[in-house]
Tab-separated table of C-alpha atoms in Angstrom:
chain	number	residue	atom	x	y	z
M	1	MET	CA	-24.303	-2.019	214.615
M	2	ASN	CA	-26.942	0.234	213.245
M	3	VAL	CA	-26.324	3.949	213.823
M	4	PHE	CA	-28.337	6.830	212.585
M	5	SER	CA	-30.774	4.370	210.825
M	6	ALA	CA	-29.264	4.759	207.316
M	7	SER	CA	-25.766	3.127	207.475
M	8	ASP	CA	-25.595	1.711	203.882
M	9	PRO	CA	-21.955	1.799	203.062
M	10	ASP	CA	-22.399	2.139	199.379
M	11	ARG	CA	-24.568	5.059	199.441
M	12	ALA	CA	-22.679	6.679	202.216
M	13	SER	CA	-19.341	6.507	200.273
M	14	GLY	CA	-21.075	7.682	196.994
M	15	SER	CA	-22.649	10.691	198.493
M	16	GLY	CA	-19.702	11.629	200.817
M	17	SER	CA	-17.466	12.172	197.810
M	18	GLY	CA	-20.316	13.864	196.009
M	19	SER	CA	-20.920	16.399	198.704
M	20	GLY	CA	-17.306	17.059	199.118
M	21	SER	CA	-16.948	18.609	195.656
M	22	GLY	CA	-20.115	20.738	196.235
M	23	SER	CA	-20.071	23.658	198.564
M	24	GLY	CA	-16.799	25.783	198.706
M	25	GLU	CA	-16.982	26.173	202.537
M	26	LEU	CA	-14.367	24.864	204.557
M	27	ALA	CA	-14.811	23.029	207.982
M	28	VAL	CA	-10.993	23.079	208.693
M	29	SER	CA	-8.365	25.425	207.073
M	30	ALA	CA	-4.810	25.498	208.431
M	31	ALA	CA	-1.799	27.177	207.081
M	32	GLY	CA	1.801	26.789	208.051
M	33	LEU	CA	1.132	24.843	211.179
M	34	VAL	CA	4.309	24.341	213.310
M	35	LYS	CA	4.912	22.684	216.577
M	36	HIS	CA	8.216	22.148	218.395
M	37	PHE	CA	8.972	19.634	221.100
M	38	GLY	CA	12.302	20.689	222.373
M	39	GLY	CA	14.631	20.656	219.435
M	40	THR	CA	12.532	18.461	217.220
M	41	ARG	CA	9.994	19.812	214.859
M	42	ALA	CA	7.026	17.530	215.233
M	43	VAL	CA	4.967	19.459	212.656
M	44	ALA	CA	6.839	21.604	210.361
M	45	GLY	CA	4.455	23.814	208.390
M	46	ILE	CA	1.298	21.809	207.324
M	47	ASP	CA	-1.246	23.377	205.197
M	48	LEU	CA	-4.783	21.745	205.348
M	49	GLU	CA	-8.122	22.459	203.899
M	50	VAL	CA	-11.034	20.191	204.756
M	51	ARG	CA	-14.478	20.805	202.938
M	52	ARG	CA	-17.607	20.396	204.823
M	53	GLY	CA	-19.292	17.007	204.533
M	54	GLN	CA	-15.960	15.302	203.657
M	55	ILE	CA	-14.004	12.443	205.349
M	56	PHE	CA	-10.571	13.708	205.179
M	57	GLY	CA	-7.797	11.080	205.938
M	58	VAL	CA	-4.400	12.053	207.361
M	59	LEU	CA	-2.175	9.159	206.380
M	60	GLY	CA	1.559	8.652	207.678
M	61	PRO	CA	3.847	6.361	209.391
M	62	ASN	CA	4.238	6.321	213.137
M	63	GLY	CA	5.717	9.665	214.582
M	64	ALA	CA	4.933	11.557	211.441
M	65	GLY	CA	3.214	14.370	213.307
M	66	LYS	CA	-0.447	13.362	212.514
M	67	THR	CA	-1.703	13.253	216.246
M	68	THR	CA	0.230	16.460	217.054
M	69	MET	CA	-1.433	18.193	214.217
M	70	LEU	CA	-4.808	16.967	215.351
M	71	ARG	CA	-4.315	17.894	218.803
M	72	MET	CA	-3.318	21.568	217.837
M	73	LEU	CA	-6.509	21.781	215.572
M	74	ALA	CA	-8.460	20.399	218.662
M	75	THR	CA	-6.889	23.192	220.984
M	76	LEU	CA	-5.399	20.413	223.045
M	77	LEU	CA	-1.844	21.709	222.265
M	78	PRO	CA	-0.855	25.452	221.629
M	79	ILE	CA	-0.030	26.277	218.201
M	80	ASP	CA	3.664	27.493	217.798
M	81	ALA	CA	3.259	29.151	214.424
M	82	GLY	CA	0.710	29.213	211.750
M	83	GLN	CA	-2.946	29.717	211.369
M	84	ALA	CA	-5.860	27.446	211.919
M	85	HIS	CA	-9.606	27.970	211.480
M	86	VAL	CA	-12.494	25.720	212.288
M	87	PHE	CA	-15.633	26.880	210.514
M	88	GLY	CA	-13.997	30.224	210.226
M	89	VAL	CA	-13.257	30.363	213.935
M	90	ASP	CA	-9.782	31.191	214.891
M	91	VAL	CA	-8.338	28.096	216.876
M	92	ARG	CA	-5.637	30.216	218.713
M	93	ARG	CA	-7.853	33.177	219.531
M	94	GLU	CA	-11.146	31.655	220.502
M	95	PRO	CA	-10.403	28.037	221.482
M	96	HIS	CA	-13.702	28.155	223.673
M	97	ARG	CA	-15.852	28.539	220.576
M	98	VAL	CA	-13.769	26.031	218.596
M	99	ARG	CA	-14.404	23.415	221.351
M	100	GLN	CA	-18.180	23.907	220.807
M	101	LEU	CA	-17.842	22.761	217.282
M	102	LEU	CA	-15.715	19.829	217.669
M	103	GLY	CA	-15.873	16.189	218.880
M	104	VAL	CA	-12.544	14.758	219.539
M	105	THR	CA	-11.897	10.898	219.952
M	106	GLY	CA	-8.233	10.434	220.914
M	107	GLN	CA	-5.852	7.464	220.211
M	108	TYR	CA	-6.395	6.165	223.695
M	109	ALA	CA	-9.979	5.892	224.795
M	110	SER	CA	-10.728	9.119	226.764
M	111	VAL	CA	-13.350	7.817	229.105
M	112	ASP	CA	-13.261	7.633	232.888
M	113	GLU	CA	-12.199	4.085	233.851
M	114	ASN	CA	-13.888	4.486	237.293
M	115	LEU	CA	-17.331	5.106	235.939
M	116	THR	CA	-19.784	2.879	233.988
M	117	GLY	CA	-20.560	3.533	230.399
M	118	ARG	CA	-23.796	5.198	231.326
M	119	GLU	CA	-22.215	7.408	233.838
M	120	ASN	CA	-19.543	8.406	231.408
M	121	LEU	CA	-21.905	9.480	228.852
M	122	TRP	CA	-24.143	11.257	231.565
M	123	LEU	CA	-21.045	13.071	232.807
M	124	PHE	CA	-20.023	14.488	229.478
M	125	ALA	CA	-23.628	15.356	228.611
M	126	ARG	CA	-24.054	17.261	231.768
M	127	LEU	CA	-20.737	19.039	231.407
M	128	GLN	CA	-21.941	20.316	227.959
M	129	GLY	CA	-24.908	21.831	229.540
M	130	ILE	CA	-27.533	19.320	228.901
M	131	PRO	CA	-30.224	19.092	231.583
M	132	ALA	CA	-29.998	16.173	233.814
M	133	ARG	CA	-33.146	14.466	232.537
M	134	GLU	CA	-32.242	14.939	228.815
M	135	ALA	CA	-28.723	13.828	229.604
M	136	ARG	CA	-30.158	10.549	230.710
M	137	ALA	CA	-32.136	10.061	227.636
M	138	THR	CA	-29.244	11.093	225.438
M	139	SER	CA	-26.821	8.546	227.126
M	140	LEU	CA	-29.369	5.803	226.673
M	141	ARG	CA	-29.969	6.560	222.984
M	142	LEU	CA	-26.227	6.617	222.359
M	143	LEU	CA	-25.764	3.397	224.336
M	144	GLU	CA	-28.335	1.770	222.024
M	145	GLN	CA	-26.938	3.315	218.867
M	146	PHE	CA	-23.502	1.777	219.724
M	147	ASP	CA	-24.724	-1.409	220.765
M	148	LEU	CA	-23.609	-1.081	224.382
M	149	GLN	CA	-26.884	-1.504	226.356
M	150	GLU	CA	-25.677	-4.725	228.037
M	151	ALA	CA	-22.518	-3.157	229.045
M	152	ALA	CA	-23.955	-0.006	230.282
M	153	ASP	CA	-23.629	-0.483	233.975
M	154	LYS	CA	-20.274	-2.333	233.865
M	155	PRO	CA	-17.253	-0.175	234.782
M	156	ILE	CA	-14.980	0.678	231.716
M	157	SER	CA	-12.158	-1.219	233.259
M	158	GLN	CA	-14.172	-4.398	232.160
M	159	PHE	CA	-14.943	-3.336	228.677
M	160	SER	CA	-12.947	-4.691	225.650
M	161	GLY	CA	-11.099	-2.477	223.294
M	162	GLY	CA	-13.772	-2.177	220.816
M	163	MET	CA	-16.382	-1.275	223.247
M	164	ARG	CA	-14.160	1.448	224.819
M	165	ARG	CA	-13.655	2.764	221.280
M	166	ARG	CA	-17.268	2.895	220.643
M	167	LEU	CA	-18.207	4.632	223.858
M	168	ASP	CA	-15.309	7.183	223.171
M	169	LEU	CA	-16.904	7.800	219.885
M	170	ALA	CA	-20.414	7.850	221.484
M	171	ALA	CA	-19.134	10.458	224.015
M	172	SER	CA	-17.896	12.655	221.177
M	173	LEU	CA	-21.259	12.723	219.521
M	174	ILE	CA	-23.253	13.757	222.558
M	175	ARG	CA	-23.949	17.305	221.297
M	176	ARG	CA	-23.799	16.142	217.665
M	177	PRO	CA	-20.927	18.308	216.704
M	178	PRO	CA	-20.543	19.410	213.100
M	179	LEU	CA	-16.930	18.387	213.051
M	180	ILE	CA	-15.291	15.173	214.425
M	181	PHE	CA	-11.519	14.453	214.857
M	182	LEU	CA	-10.884	10.781	215.088
M	183	ASP	CA	-7.203	9.871	215.888
M	184	GLU	CA	-6.601	6.277	214.686
M	185	PRO	CA	-10.122	5.241	215.380
M	186	THR	CA	-9.577	1.461	214.463
M	187	THR	CA	-5.907	0.903	215.752
M	188	GLY	CA	-6.026	-2.279	217.675
M	189	LEU	CA	-9.539	-3.274	216.624
M	190	ASP	CA	-10.316	-6.679	215.105
M	191	PRO	CA	-11.515	-6.771	211.421
M	192	ARG	CA	-15.214	-7.051	212.373
M	193	THR	CA	-15.172	-4.275	214.794
M	194	ARG	CA	-13.295	-2.168	212.386
M	195	GLY	CA	-15.911	-2.636	209.814
M	196	GLN	CA	-18.408	-1.487	212.174
M	197	MET	CA	-16.370	1.555	213.045
M	198	TRP	CA	-16.364	2.370	209.351
M	199	ASP	CA	-19.935	2.057	208.913
M	200	THR	CA	-20.302	4.362	211.910
M	201	ILE	CA	-18.030	6.958	210.408
M	202	ARG	CA	-19.911	6.763	207.215
M	203	ALA	CA	-23.282	7.246	208.969
M	204	LEU	CA	-21.756	10.351	210.687
M	205	VAL	CA	-21.059	12.029	207.243
M	206	LEU	CA	-24.566	10.919	206.001
M	207	ASP	CA	-25.766	12.859	208.980
M	208	GLY	CA	-24.044	16.101	207.878
M	209	CYS	CA	-20.789	15.769	209.976
M	210	THR	CA	-17.382	16.455	208.759
M	211	VAL	CA	-14.743	13.965	209.796
M	212	LEU	CA	-11.116	14.353	210.148
M	213	LEU	CA	-9.322	11.135	210.708
M	214	THR	CA	-5.743	10.133	210.994
M	215	THR	CA	-4.765	6.519	210.224
M	216	GLN	CA	-1.703	4.384	209.381
M	217	TYR	CA	-3.870	1.916	207.653
M	218	LEU	CA	-3.978	2.313	203.923
M	219	ASP	CA	-7.053	0.487	203.255
M	220	GLU	CA	-8.828	2.423	205.758
M	221	ALA	CA	-7.952	5.723	203.936
M	222	ASP	CA	-8.727	4.091	200.753
M	223	GLN	CA	-12.176	2.894	201.826
M	224	LEU	CA	-13.290	5.949	203.886
M	225	ALA	CA	-11.598	8.997	202.954
M	226	ASP	CA	-12.911	11.391	200.111
M	227	ARG	CA	-9.412	13.107	200.152
M	228	ILE	CA	-6.128	12.075	201.753
M	229	ALA	CA	-3.118	13.805	202.896
M	230	VAL	CA	0.129	11.919	203.345
M	231	ILE	CA	2.218	13.305	206.130
M	232	ASP	CA	5.723	12.417	206.795
M	233	ARG	CA	8.228	13.966	209.208
M	234	GLY	CA	5.980	16.883	210.070
M	235	ILE	CA	5.369	18.011	206.477
M	236	LYS	CA	2.625	17.056	203.963
M	237	VAL	CA	4.198	15.204	201.136
M	238	ALA	CA	1.007	14.703	199.046
M	239	GLU	CA	-2.538	15.392	198.923
M	240	GLY	CA	-5.425	14.236	196.749
M	241	THR	CA	-8.113	11.752	196.341
M	242	SER	CA	-7.193	8.144	196.669
M	243	ASP	CA	-7.262	7.643	192.814
M	244	GLN	CA	-5.246	10.768	192.185
M	245	LEU	CA	-2.485	9.625	194.601
M	246	LYS	CA	-2.633	6.071	193.060
M	247	SER	CA	-2.301	7.419	189.467
M	248	SER	CA	0.193	10.025	190.417
M	249	VAL	CA	2.831	7.692	191.888
M	250	GLY	CA	3.457	4.604	189.726
M	251	SER	CA	1.050	5.075	186.866
M	252	SER	CA	-0.891	2.094	185.905
M	253	THR	CA	1.069	-0.848	184.471
M	254	LEU	CA	0.256	-2.909	181.370
M	255	HIS	CA	0.926	-6.610	181.421
M	256	LEU	CA	0.758	-8.363	178.064
M	257	ARG	CA	1.262	-11.838	177.091
M	258	LEU	CA	1.486	-12.828	173.439
M	259	ALA	CA	0.125	-16.014	171.800
M	260	ALA	CA	3.386	-16.642	170.020
M	261	PRO	CA	6.457	-15.970	172.289
M	262	GLY	CA	8.506	-15.375	169.072
M	263	ASP	CA	6.516	-12.337	168.253
M	264	LEU	CA	7.948	-10.647	171.356
M	265	PRO	CA	10.618	-8.398	169.786
M	266	ASP	CA	8.231	-7.174	167.142
M	267	ALA	CA	5.590	-6.533	169.843
M	268	ALA	CA	8.140	-4.605	172.002
M	269	GLU	CA	8.993	-2.519	168.997
M	270	VAL	CA	5.299	-1.578	168.429
M	271	VAL	CA	4.600	-0.882	172.044
M	272	GLY	CA	7.875	0.989	172.416
M	273	ARG	CA	7.039	3.295	169.378
M	274	LEU	CA	3.590	3.843	170.448
M	275	LEU	CA	4.296	4.729	174.176
M	276	SER	CA	7.852	6.112	173.733
M	277	GLU	CA	8.772	4.024	176.562
M	278	GLU	CA	10.997	0.770	176.586
M	279	PRO	CA	8.818	-2.094	177.734
M	280	VAL	CA	10.303	-4.670	180.114
M	281	LEU	CA	10.467	-8.125	178.502
M	282	THR	CA	10.065	-11.611	179.980
M	283	PRO	CA	11.128	-13.775	176.937
M	284	GLU	CA	10.454	-17.002	178.687
M	285	LEU	CA	6.798	-16.337	179.194
M	286	GLY	CA	6.448	-14.206	176.007
M	287	ALA	CA	5.339	-11.412	178.056
M	288	LEU	CA	6.153	-7.668	178.480
M	289	ASN	CA	5.386	-5.190	181.019
M	290	VAL	CA	5.022	-1.328	180.351
M	291	SER	CA	4.037	1.544	182.435
M	292	LEU	CA	1.120	3.651	181.192
M	293	THR	CA	0.498	7.427	182.005
M	294	ASP	CA	-3.030	6.750	181.301
M	295	ALA	CA	-4.975	3.472	181.340
M	296	ASP	CA	-6.645	4.408	178.046
M	297	GLN	CA	-3.410	3.828	176.308
M	298	ALA	CA	-4.054	0.029	176.661
M	299	ALA	CA	-6.494	0.352	173.993
M	300	ASP	CA	-4.218	2.106	171.656
M	301	VAL	CA	-1.755	-0.715	172.322
M	302	LEU	CA	-4.242	-3.279	171.381
M	303	ILE	CA	-5.167	-1.554	168.209
M	304	ALA	CA	-1.554	-1.069	167.261
M	305	LEU	CA	-0.885	-4.863	167.918
M	306	ARG	CA	-3.959	-5.794	165.816
M	307	GLN	CA	-2.802	-3.644	162.974
M	308	SER	CA	0.590	-5.427	162.837
M	309	ASN	CA	-1.000	-8.866	163.240
M	310	LEU	CA	0.237	-9.666	166.688
M	311	SER	CA	-2.021	-11.852	168.632
M	312	ILE	CA	-2.128	-11.859	172.475
M	313	SER	CA	-3.076	-14.442	175.049
M	314	SER	CA	-3.946	-12.104	177.900
M	315	LEU	CA	-3.711	-8.506	178.936
M	316	THR	CA	-4.124	-6.830	182.412
M	317	VAL	CA	-3.920	-3.253	183.457
M	318	GLN	CA	-3.110	-2.771	187.153
M	319	LYS	CA	-3.381	0.224	189.210
M	320	PRO	CA	-0.991	0.702	191.898
M	321	THR	CA	-2.168	0.059	195.408
M	322	LEU	CA	-2.208	2.655	197.921
M	323	ASP	CA	0.570	0.725	199.610
M	324	GLU	CA	2.879	1.517	196.716
M	325	VAL	CA	1.744	5.140	196.954
M	326	PHE	CA	2.485	5.152	200.721
M	327	LEU	CA	6.000	3.627	200.280
M	328	ALA	CA	6.958	5.741	197.334
M	329	LEU	CA	6.089	8.980	199.150
M	330	THR	CA	7.136	8.178	202.706
M	331	GLY	CA	9.702	5.165	201.977
M	332	HIS	CA	12.937	6.828	202.609
M	333	GLU	CA	14.694	3.406	202.768
M	334	ALA	CA	13.532	2.530	199.340
M	335	ALA	CA	14.652	5.675	197.815
M	336	ASP	CA	18.095	5.765	199.721
M	337	ARG	CA	18.621	2.134	198.735
M	338	THR	CA	18.071	2.874	194.966
M	339	ALA	CA	20.302	5.729	195.154
M	340	GLU	CA	23.164	3.918	196.697
M	341	HIS	CA	22.924	0.983	194.354
M	342	PRO	CA	21.512	2.254	191.088
M	343	ASP	CA	20.543	-0.740	188.911
M	344	PRO	CA	20.948	0.285	185.192
M	345	ASP	CA	19.602	-2.954	183.940
M	346	ASP	CA	16.124	-2.501	185.420
M	347	PRO	CA	14.323	0.636	184.068
M	348	THR	CA	11.431	0.288	186.303
M	349	GLY	CA	13.705	0.093	189.462
M	350	SER	CA	15.579	3.316	188.591
M	351	SER	CA	12.624	5.193	187.417
M	352	GLY	CA	10.798	4.322	190.619
M	353	PRO	CA	12.025	7.241	192.930
M	354	SER	CA	12.165	9.938	190.193
M	355	ASP	CA	8.611	8.873	189.575
M	356	SER	CA	7.567	9.613	192.980
M	357	GLY	CA	9.298	12.946	193.046
M	358	ASP	CA	7.523	13.988	189.789
M	359	SER	CA	4.213	13.068	191.295
M	360	THR	CA	4.736	15.191	194.430
M	361	ASP	CA	5.354	18.115	192.184
M	362	GLU	CA	2.351	17.276	190.182
M	363	LEU	CA	0.251	17.056	193.261
M	364	THR	CA	1.402	20.434	194.691
M	365	LEU	CA	0.589	22.053	191.431
M	366	GLU	CA	-2.835	20.428	191.737
M	367	MET	CA	-3.281	21.773	195.196
M	368	THR	CA	-2.332	25.353	194.321
M	369	ARG	CA	-4.897	25.339	191.348
G	1	MET	CA	-30.580	11.892	202.459
G	2	THR	CA	-32.050	15.363	202.833
G	3	THR	CA	-29.530	15.960	205.709
G	4	LEU	CA	-26.774	15.581	203.352
G	5	THR	CA	-26.403	19.077	202.188
G	6	ALA	CA	-24.554	20.573	205.073
G	7	PRO	CA	-25.820	23.835	206.498
G	8	PRO	CA	-23.797	27.040	205.960
G	9	ALA	CA	-21.343	27.929	208.702
G	10	THR	CA	-23.763	30.612	210.233
G	11	ASP	CA	-25.887	27.683	211.030
G	12	VAL	CA	-23.104	25.639	212.683
G	13	LEU	CA	-22.005	28.657	214.545
G	14	ALA	CA	-25.602	29.557	215.727
G	15	GLY	CA	-25.423	28.442	219.297
G	16	VAL	CA	-21.741	28.972	219.804
G	17	ARG	CA	-20.852	31.470	222.660
G	18	ALA	CA	-17.595	33.008	223.371
G	19	HIS	CA	-17.604	32.534	227.224
G	20	VAL	CA	-18.802	30.208	229.882
G	21	SER	CA	-21.465	31.875	232.143
G	22	LEU	CA	-21.057	31.752	236.062
G	23	ARG	CA	-24.053	29.424	236.170
G	24	GLU	CA	-22.631	27.079	233.712
G	25	SER	CA	-19.285	27.013	235.456
G	26	ILE	CA	-21.033	26.273	238.804
G	27	SER	CA	-23.205	23.546	237.207
G	28	GLN	CA	-19.985	21.952	235.564
G	29	THR	CA	-18.036	22.108	238.921
G	30	LEU	CA	-20.765	20.243	240.685
G	31	THR	CA	-20.951	17.699	237.905
G	32	MET	CA	-17.254	17.073	238.349
G	33	ALA	CA	-17.696	16.954	241.960
G	34	TRP	CA	-20.244	14.228	241.387
G	35	ARG	CA	-17.593	12.358	239.461
G	36	ALA	CA	-15.120	12.684	242.356
G	37	THR	CA	-17.578	11.339	244.817
G	38	LYS	CA	-18.494	8.316	242.677
G	39	LYS	CA	-14.906	7.682	242.444
G	40	MET	CA	-14.385	7.913	246.197
G	41	ARG	CA	-17.274	5.620	246.772
G	42	ARG	CA	-15.696	3.056	244.332
G	43	ASN	CA	-12.131	3.220	245.965
G	44	PRO	CA	-13.086	3.940	249.492
G	45	GLU	CA	-9.544	3.068	250.698
G	46	GLN	CA	-8.488	6.522	249.294
G	47	PHE	CA	-10.800	8.060	251.725
G	48	PHE	CA	-9.222	6.509	254.732
G	49	ASP	CA	-6.362	8.989	254.352
G	50	VAL	CA	-8.770	11.784	255.222
G	51	THR	CA	-11.249	10.160	257.613
G	52	LEU	CA	-9.479	7.402	259.682
G	53	GLN	CA	-5.846	8.522	259.743
G	54	PRO	CA	-6.429	11.919	261.545
G	55	LEU	CA	-8.440	10.219	264.248
G	56	LEU	CA	-6.002	7.463	264.543
G	57	PHE	CA	-2.939	9.839	264.771
G	58	THR	CA	-4.689	11.992	267.249
G	59	ALA	CA	-5.477	8.976	269.513
G	60	MET	CA	-2.012	7.583	269.058
G	61	PHE	CA	-0.055	10.725	269.945
G	62	ALA	CA	-2.411	11.637	272.579
G	63	TYR	CA	-2.793	8.420	274.383
G	64	ILE	CA	-0.105	6.022	273.406
G	65	PHE	CA	2.869	8.352	272.965
G	66	GLY	CA	1.332	11.103	275.227
G	67	GLY	CA	3.051	9.921	278.397
G	68	ALA	CA	6.422	10.662	276.768
G	69	VAL	CA	5.653	14.440	276.346
G	70	SER	CA	6.794	16.694	279.145
G	71	GLY	CA	3.862	18.524	280.598
G	72	ASP	CA	0.345	17.210	280.295
G	73	VAL	CA	-1.437	16.118	277.249
G	74	GLN	CA	-4.238	18.846	277.490
G	75	SER	CA	-1.643	21.608	276.741
G	76	TYR	CA	-0.079	19.528	274.019
G	77	LEU	CA	-3.356	19.091	272.168
G	78	PRO	CA	-3.436	22.657	270.711
G	79	LEU	CA	-0.060	21.958	269.063
G	80	LEU	CA	-0.963	18.480	268.022
G	81	ILE	CA	-4.357	18.957	266.371
G	82	PRO	CA	-3.173	21.735	263.713
G	83	GLY	CA	-0.060	19.520	262.998
G	84	ILE	CA	-2.277	16.654	262.158
G	85	LEU	CA	-4.482	18.752	260.053
G	86	ALA	CA	-1.579	20.087	258.076
G	87	GLN	CA	-0.327	16.456	257.624
G	88	THR	CA	-3.810	15.355	256.371
G	89	THR	CA	-4.077	18.107	253.939
G	90	LEU	CA	-0.640	17.291	252.550
G	91	THR	CA	-1.469	13.718	252.140
G	92	THR	CA	-4.636	14.768	250.228
G	93	CYS	CA	-2.664	16.965	248.104
G	94	MET	CA	-0.421	14.192	247.214
G	95	ALA	CA	-3.264	11.807	246.255
G	96	THR	CA	-4.695	14.717	244.241
G	97	GLY	CA	-1.655	15.139	242.210
G	98	VAL	CA	-1.452	11.440	241.538
G	99	GLN	CA	-4.978	11.359	240.478
G	100	LEU	CA	-4.610	14.278	238.163
G	101	ARG	CA	-1.539	12.761	236.424
G	102	GLU	CA	-3.433	9.472	236.066
G	103	ASP	CA	-6.279	11.450	234.469
G	104	MET	CA	-3.741	12.786	232.035
G	105	ASP	CA	-2.136	9.523	231.327
G	106	LYS	CA	-5.323	7.753	230.589
G	107	GLY	CA	-6.677	10.419	228.221
G	108	VAL	CA	-9.719	11.488	230.277
G	109	PHE	CA	-8.191	14.943	230.986
G	110	ASP	CA	-7.944	15.379	227.113
G	111	ARG	CA	-11.572	14.862	226.962
G	112	PHE	CA	-12.261	17.636	229.516
G	113	LYS	CA	-9.903	19.746	227.836
G	114	SER	CA	-11.496	19.376	224.519
G	115	LEU	CA	-15.075	20.106	225.989
G	116	PRO	CA	-16.272	23.716	226.036
G	117	ILE	CA	-16.229	23.879	229.838
G	118	ALA	CA	-14.906	26.430	232.455
G	119	ARG	CA	-11.192	25.994	233.154
G	120	VAL	CA	-11.925	25.838	236.982
G	121	ALA	CA	-14.434	22.938	236.437
G	122	ARG	CA	-11.754	20.785	234.830
G	123	SER	CA	-10.287	19.759	238.237
G	124	PRO	CA	-12.630	20.594	240.855
G	125	ASP	CA	-12.655	17.242	242.419
G	126	ARG	CA	-9.046	18.076	243.414
G	127	TRP	CA	-9.900	21.096	245.395
G	128	TRP	CA	-13.195	19.595	246.493
G	129	ARG	CA	-11.018	16.825	248.085
G	130	THR	CA	-8.658	19.182	249.569
G	131	CYS	CA	-11.458	21.619	250.943
G	132	SER	CA	-13.235	18.393	252.432
G	133	ALA	CA	-10.008	17.372	254.008
G	134	ILE	CA	-9.622	20.846	255.678
């Protein structure tokens, strides 16, 4: 699907992160957002800052409050407490102006099932004050861009899930809004269609849009988002770039295998002295694992081993995946279990939850800075 | 690549207005009425409530059951016609409510709500239908 002519993913992702760090202007700023539904607090005080030209990912498990937050920012739900601004316009006070700056694509395709694709786009274009003839041209252009020409005159009820999503996104882009909210844009799509959706989103950012997307897919956030906020139970538990989140949680791990298994105790001593952390040994393999606070420490370890004449057969440094981050930050079960059955023999196991706790502090510090 | 540097907020806010003008609201309302007529043409059975049913009921109560009414049918009609009109209006209101609920469930209503359009325009097909019924 070729959208906005230049949809080269590499260039898109590279420039996206570049522009994010540039201008200090904010597309979305929210402070202490709160939403109650009856007795439950769906959103319990979330702060959010999205820079212009950024893809901002909101990550969280089901029911974490992602959609509620997005709907509040999109003026679809009244805000119970807190402040929200879109390009400096107050969401609570001037919803009408905010709506002119936004394109919202909901979790469920928000198009009219009784109309055809073309009619839907025409309807939404007309509603936004585009003259009839121009509205026809716009809907044609969008149908082409989103590869929907052949289905243009079919009723939506005959559309596949992916086509609906595409039409839905197309409907959000009629007026080319500077800010686009995507609520789980790829949930329920097959991998190929998902890839197309990602390309489309990247192309949007290239075109100067700011995108705020929610997702429960970690790889999606990893691939697309310049900055990620992890939300759980209505509060933001962490925020940062994908790399920051990864390095903050389980710092990278060094897997080392020695040429002579007998050298293991010596090697363990060298490594332990250097990193002031006890490595985990696997004597059967002549291997040891140790967590690093900084991947550069691997080089120090190598030099130290060389100096003590210990030869190695293999060495790998692994970064934690975003999955591990996600589980560490939102995995109540994992933390609870470790608290109930502390395992003194396994240093990595017991250090897991405390690690994640530290990292959250670290990240909050980083945010305030 | 030149489009990459986002314009300052003032540019983004350039064409943004605080209110919907009367002309815009009328145009939006007509657009929504267009949607309603499209829908009616695709599901004509819903239209029977307001076209066929009143005629059928009038004929039925005047000619078939008319004989059971004391007095003559002529003097009964002024009572019967408003009654049937009221009934038709109620039926339409019901259909209207159901349709609105359906729109909300399917998510189209969210789209309308997120667009910068006049509030009256969001559900004009409802009162359009009701008006046409009356």
